[in-house]
Amino acid sequence: AALACAGPLLQAELDAFAKVMDNPARPLAAIIGGSKVSTKLALLENLLEKVDMLIVGGGIANTFLAAAGYSVGASLCEPDLIPAAHKSLSRLLPLPVDVVTAAELAPGQQAVTRAVDAVPQDQMILDVGPQTVAMYADMLRTAATVVWNGPVGAFETEPFGEGTQSLARHLAEGKAFVVVGGGDSVAAVEKYGLADKMGYISTGGGASLELLEGKILPSVAALASRA
């Protein structure tokens, strides 16, 4: 049989996620952002069993805000997942207290920071506000390990990157071992020049999500069976 082995990049990836999921230095915090709860529901449920602190951001947070009884206006939201979100609410960290809204997700919009209970029906939530970032930074200050997958706002479109940039800066300056996974959050820390200040930058994209969900990757299973 032909010899098969993991290359150094795969090995580094598996080592970093083992450090986070198998025997992490605690407290262990996770920040899960991105647009949809549906793509990350299995991940959130797995993490709720393992982490000491869980923060949700981006479009995902809108569904949790709706589940908590807030009006999210014209924001991206998944109404059919509100019951599932409601079940997890009591185990999440506090939700955003202020948000940045605009009429649409497009460059150069007039962005307004508002209290989370004051989002007009015709406005979209597109970022977290400064009070929310300060609250999260305060909580994360005690973390020894942080896994970050997904931005907390629509950072690709100005002016909706402030929350993600501020959070990235707090993580870069903190003492925790920070693993950044998922294409969007990796792109964000690279955009803000903070990649070299993180503990580990995952190149695995979607595969890093599966590792966090507790799945065994087919390639890894195949290698293990050959070992």
Short mmCIF file of C-alpha atoms in Angstrom, two decimals:
data_model
loop_
_atom_site.label_atom_id
_atom_site.label_comp_id
_atom_site.label_asym_id
_atom_site.label_seq_id
_atom_site.Cartn_x
_atom_site.Cartn_y
_atom_site.Cartn_z
CA ALA A 1 0.00 0.00 0.00
CA ALA A 2 1.18 3.52 -0.76
CA LEU A 3 2.34 5.59 2.19
CA ALA A 4 0.01 8.43 3.23
CA CYS A 5 0.72 11.08 5.86
CA ALA A 6 -0.44 14.50 6.96
CA GLY A 7 1.57 17.45 5.67
CA PRO A 8 2.83 20.15 8.05
CA LEU A 9 -0.08 22.51 7.28
CA LEU A 10 -2.73 19.89 8.06
CA GLN A 11 -0.84 18.86 11.18
CA ALA A 12 -0.61 22.48 12.37
CA GLU A 13 -4.34 22.92 11.73
CA LEU A 14 -5.26 19.80 13.71
CA ASP A 15 -2.89 20.76 16.54
CA ALA A 16 -4.37 24.27 16.82
CA PHE A 17 -7.95 23.01 16.99
CA ALA A 18 -7.01 20.25 19.43
CA LYS A 19 -5.53 22.97 21.63
CA VAL A 20 -8.87 24.77 21.50
CA MET A 21 -11.34 21.89 21.70
CA ASP A 22 -9.66 18.97 23.49
CA ASN A 23 -7.79 20.45 26.41
CA PRO A 24 -7.98 24.25 26.27
CA ALA A 25 -6.52 26.67 28.75
CA ARG A 26 -9.64 28.08 30.44
CA PRO A 27 -11.70 30.18 30.47
CA LEU A 28 -12.47 29.22 26.85
CA ALA A 29 -14.43 31.77 24.80
CA ALA A 30 -15.92 31.50 21.32
CA ILE A 31 -17.02 34.33 19.05
CA ILE A 32 -19.29 33.08 16.28
CA GLY A 33 -20.33 35.55 13.61
CA GLY A 34 -21.37 35.45 9.99
CA SER A 35 -24.69 35.87 8.28
CA LYS A 36 -26.84 32.83 9.04
CA VAL A 37 -27.72 30.75 12.09
CA SER A 38 -28.73 27.86 9.82
CA THR A 39 -25.15 27.28 8.67
CA LYS A 40 -23.78 27.39 12.22
CA LEU A 41 -26.52 25.85 14.38
CA ALA A 42 -24.65 22.54 14.86
CA LEU A 43 -21.52 24.51 15.71
CA LEU A 44 -23.30 26.69 18.29
CA GLU A 45 -24.88 23.65 19.94
CA ASN A 46 -21.53 21.86 20.15
CA LEU A 47 -19.77 24.94 21.53
CA LEU A 48 -22.44 25.57 24.18
CA GLU A 49 -21.39 22.25 25.74
CA LYS A 50 -17.69 23.13 25.74
CA VAL A 51 -17.06 26.84 26.16
CA ASP A 52 -17.22 29.14 29.18
CA MET A 53 -18.31 32.15 27.13
CA LEU A 54 -20.10 32.31 23.77
CA ILE A 55 -20.62 35.52 21.80
CA VAL A 56 -22.73 35.64 18.64
CA GLY A 57 -22.38 38.44 16.11
CA GLY A 58 -23.18 39.47 12.56
CA GLY A 59 -26.45 38.39 10.98
CA ILE A 60 -26.55 35.43 13.40
CA ALA A 61 -27.09 37.82 16.31
CA ASN A 62 -30.20 39.25 14.61
CA THR A 63 -32.06 35.95 14.91
CA PHE A 64 -31.10 35.78 18.60
CA LEU A 65 -32.21 39.40 19.10
CA ALA A 66 -35.57 38.54 17.50
CA ALA A 67 -35.81 35.50 19.79
CA ALA A 68 -35.20 37.81 22.76
CA GLY A 69 -38.15 39.96 21.68
CA TYR A 70 -36.35 42.84 19.95
CA SER A 71 -37.48 44.30 16.64
CA VAL A 72 -34.71 43.83 14.09
CA GLY A 73 -36.38 45.99 11.41
CA ALA A 74 -35.37 45.01 7.86
CA SER A 75 -32.29 43.07 9.02
CA LEU A 76 -31.25 39.66 7.81
CA CYS A 77 -33.03 37.24 10.15
CA GLU A 78 -34.18 33.59 10.04
CA PRO A 79 -37.66 33.51 11.61
CA ASP A 80 -37.95 29.70 11.35
CA LEU A 81 -34.89 29.37 13.61
CA ILE A 82 -36.20 31.70 16.34
CA PRO A 83 -37.46 28.73 18.47
CA ALA A 84 -34.00 27.07 18.30
CA ALA A 85 -32.33 30.41 19.09
CA HIS A 86 -34.71 30.95 21.99
CA LYS A 87 -33.62 27.64 23.56
CA SER A 88 -29.97 28.75 23.58
CA LEU A 89 -30.56 32.33 24.77
CA SER A 90 -30.06 31.69 28.46
CA ARG A 91 -26.66 30.10 27.81
CA LEU A 92 -25.25 32.84 25.59
CA LEU A 93 -23.40 35.88 26.76
CA PRO A 94 -25.46 39.08 26.76
CA LEU A 95 -26.60 40.07 23.30
CA PRO A 96 -25.60 43.39 21.68
CA VAL A 97 -26.74 46.48 23.59
CA ASP A 98 -26.17 48.90 20.72
CA VAL A 99 -26.08 48.35 16.97
CA VAL A 100 -25.18 50.22 13.79
CA THR A 101 -28.02 50.48 11.28
CA ALA A 102 -28.54 51.79 7.76
CA ALA A 103 -31.24 51.69 5.09
CA GLU A 104 -29.32 49.11 3.04
CA LEU A 105 -26.06 47.20 2.85
CA ALA A 106 -24.19 49.36 0.36
CA PRO A 107 -21.04 51.51 0.50
CA GLY A 108 -21.32 55.06 1.79
CA GLN A 109 -24.65 54.61 3.58
CA GLN A 110 -25.53 56.88 6.47
CA ALA A 111 -24.83 54.62 9.43
CA VAL A 112 -26.49 55.39 12.77
CA THR A 113 -25.61 53.84 16.13
CA ARG A 114 -28.76 53.02 18.08
CA ALA A 115 -29.79 51.23 21.26
CA VAL A 116 -30.78 47.66 20.46
CA ASP A 117 -34.41 48.34 21.38
CA ALA A 118 -34.68 51.31 18.98
CA VAL A 119 -34.21 49.82 15.50
CA PRO A 120 -36.68 51.37 13.00
CA GLN A 121 -38.68 49.01 10.77
CA ASP A 122 -36.99 50.27 7.58
CA GLN A 123 -33.41 49.92 8.90
CA MET A 124 -30.98 46.99 8.79
CA ILE A 125 -28.61 46.05 11.64
CA LEU A 126 -25.18 45.85 9.96
CA ASP A 127 -22.67 46.05 12.83
CA VAL A 128 -22.39 46.06 16.60
CA GLY A 129 -21.98 49.40 18.34
CA PRO A 130 -19.09 50.64 20.52
CA GLN A 131 -20.80 49.86 23.85
CA THR A 132 -21.28 46.26 22.76
CA VAL A 133 -17.63 45.91 21.70
CA ALA A 134 -16.54 47.38 25.05
CA MET A 135 -18.79 44.89 26.90
CA TYR A 136 -17.39 41.94 24.91
CA ALA A 137 -13.80 43.15 25.37
CA ASP A 138 -14.36 43.35 29.11
CA MET A 139 -15.62 39.75 29.22
CA LEU A 140 -12.88 38.43 26.92
CA ARG A 141 -10.18 40.01 29.06
CA THR A 142 -10.41 37.02 31.41
CA ALA A 143 -10.28 34.39 28.62
CA ALA A 144 -7.20 32.18 28.23
CA THR A 145 -8.30 30.73 24.88
CA VAL A 146 -10.51 32.32 22.22
CA VAL A 147 -11.80 30.77 19.01
CA TRP A 148 -13.17 33.29 16.52
CA ASN A 149 -15.17 32.23 13.49
CA GLY A 150 -17.08 34.89 11.58
CA PRO A 151 -17.13 38.71 11.70
CA VAL A 152 -19.52 40.62 13.97
CA GLY A 153 -20.63 43.03 11.23
CA ALA A 154 -20.63 43.50 7.46
CA PHE A 155 -16.95 44.55 7.55
CA GLU A 156 -16.44 44.18 3.78
CA THR A 157 -18.64 47.24 3.23
CA GLU A 158 -17.63 50.57 4.77
CA PRO A 159 -18.72 51.94 7.22
CA PHE A 160 -19.80 48.63 8.80
CA GLY A 161 -16.39 47.29 9.84
CA GLU A 162 -15.84 49.23 13.06
CA GLY A 163 -17.14 46.51 15.37
CA THR A 164 -15.09 43.73 13.79
CA GLN A 165 -11.96 45.90 13.66
CA SER A 166 -12.30 46.97 17.32
CA LEU A 167 -12.90 43.39 18.46
CA ALA A 168 -9.90 42.19 16.43
CA ARG A 169 -7.73 44.85 18.09
CA HIS A 170 -8.83 43.81 21.58
CA LEU A 171 -8.04 40.17 20.78
CA ALA A 172 -4.66 41.09 19.25
CA GLU A 173 -3.69 43.07 22.35
CA GLY A 174 -5.01 40.52 24.86
CA LYS A 175 -3.23 37.63 26.55
CA ALA A 176 -5.45 34.81 25.24
CA PHE A 177 -4.37 32.23 22.67
CA VAL A 178 -6.63 33.22 19.75
CA VAL A 179 -7.49 30.85 16.90
CA VAL A 180 -9.08 32.62 13.93
CA GLY A 181 -10.97 30.29 11.57
CA GLY A 182 -13.30 30.71 8.63
CA GLY A 183 -12.53 32.73 5.51
CA ASP A 184 -14.34 35.93 6.51
CA SER A 185 -12.75 36.38 9.93
CA VAL A 186 -9.31 35.53 8.50
CA ALA A 187 -9.89 38.15 5.77
CA ALA A 188 -10.87 40.66 8.46
CA VAL A 189 -7.75 40.25 10.61
CA GLU A 190 -5.61 40.40 7.47
CA LYS A 191 -7.41 43.54 6.27
CA TYR A 192 -6.69 45.25 9.59
CA GLY A 193 -3.04 44.08 9.68
CA LEU A 194 -3.52 42.02 12.85
CA ALA A 195 -2.96 38.47 11.57
CA ASP A 196 0.55 38.18 13.03
CA LYS A 197 -0.75 39.11 16.51
CA MET A 198 -3.16 36.15 16.69
CA GLY A 199 -2.23 32.75 18.09
CA TYR A 200 -3.15 30.79 14.98
CA ILE A 201 -4.75 31.70 11.65
CA SER A 202 -6.63 28.78 10.13
CA THR A 203 -6.47 28.26 6.38
CA GLY A 204 -9.07 25.50 6.56
CA GLY A 205 -12.16 27.59 5.73
CA GLY A 206 -15.25 25.39 5.99
CA ALA A 207 -13.20 22.48 7.30
CA SER A 208 -12.34 24.49 10.42
CA LEU A 209 -16.09 24.80 11.08
CA GLU A 210 -16.44 21.01 10.93
CA LEU A 211 -13.59 20.58 13.40
CA LEU A 212 -15.33 22.99 15.80
CA GLU A 213 -18.60 21.12 15.29
CA GLY A 214 -16.83 18.02 16.62
CA LYS A 215 -16.82 16.20 13.27
CA ILE A 216 -14.01 13.93 12.12
CA LEU A 217 -12.77 15.07 8.70
CA PRO A 218 -12.81 12.27 6.09
CA SER A 219 -9.17 12.86 5.15
CA VAL A 220 -8.13 12.71 8.80
CA ALA A 221 -10.15 9.52 9.36
CA ALA A 222 -8.49 7.97 6.30
CA LEU A 223 -5.02 8.91 7.56
CA ALA A 224 -5.82 7.57 11.05
CA SER A 225 -6.95 4.23 9.61
CA ARG A 226 -3.68 3.94 7.64
CA ALA A 227 -1.46 4.87 10.57
#
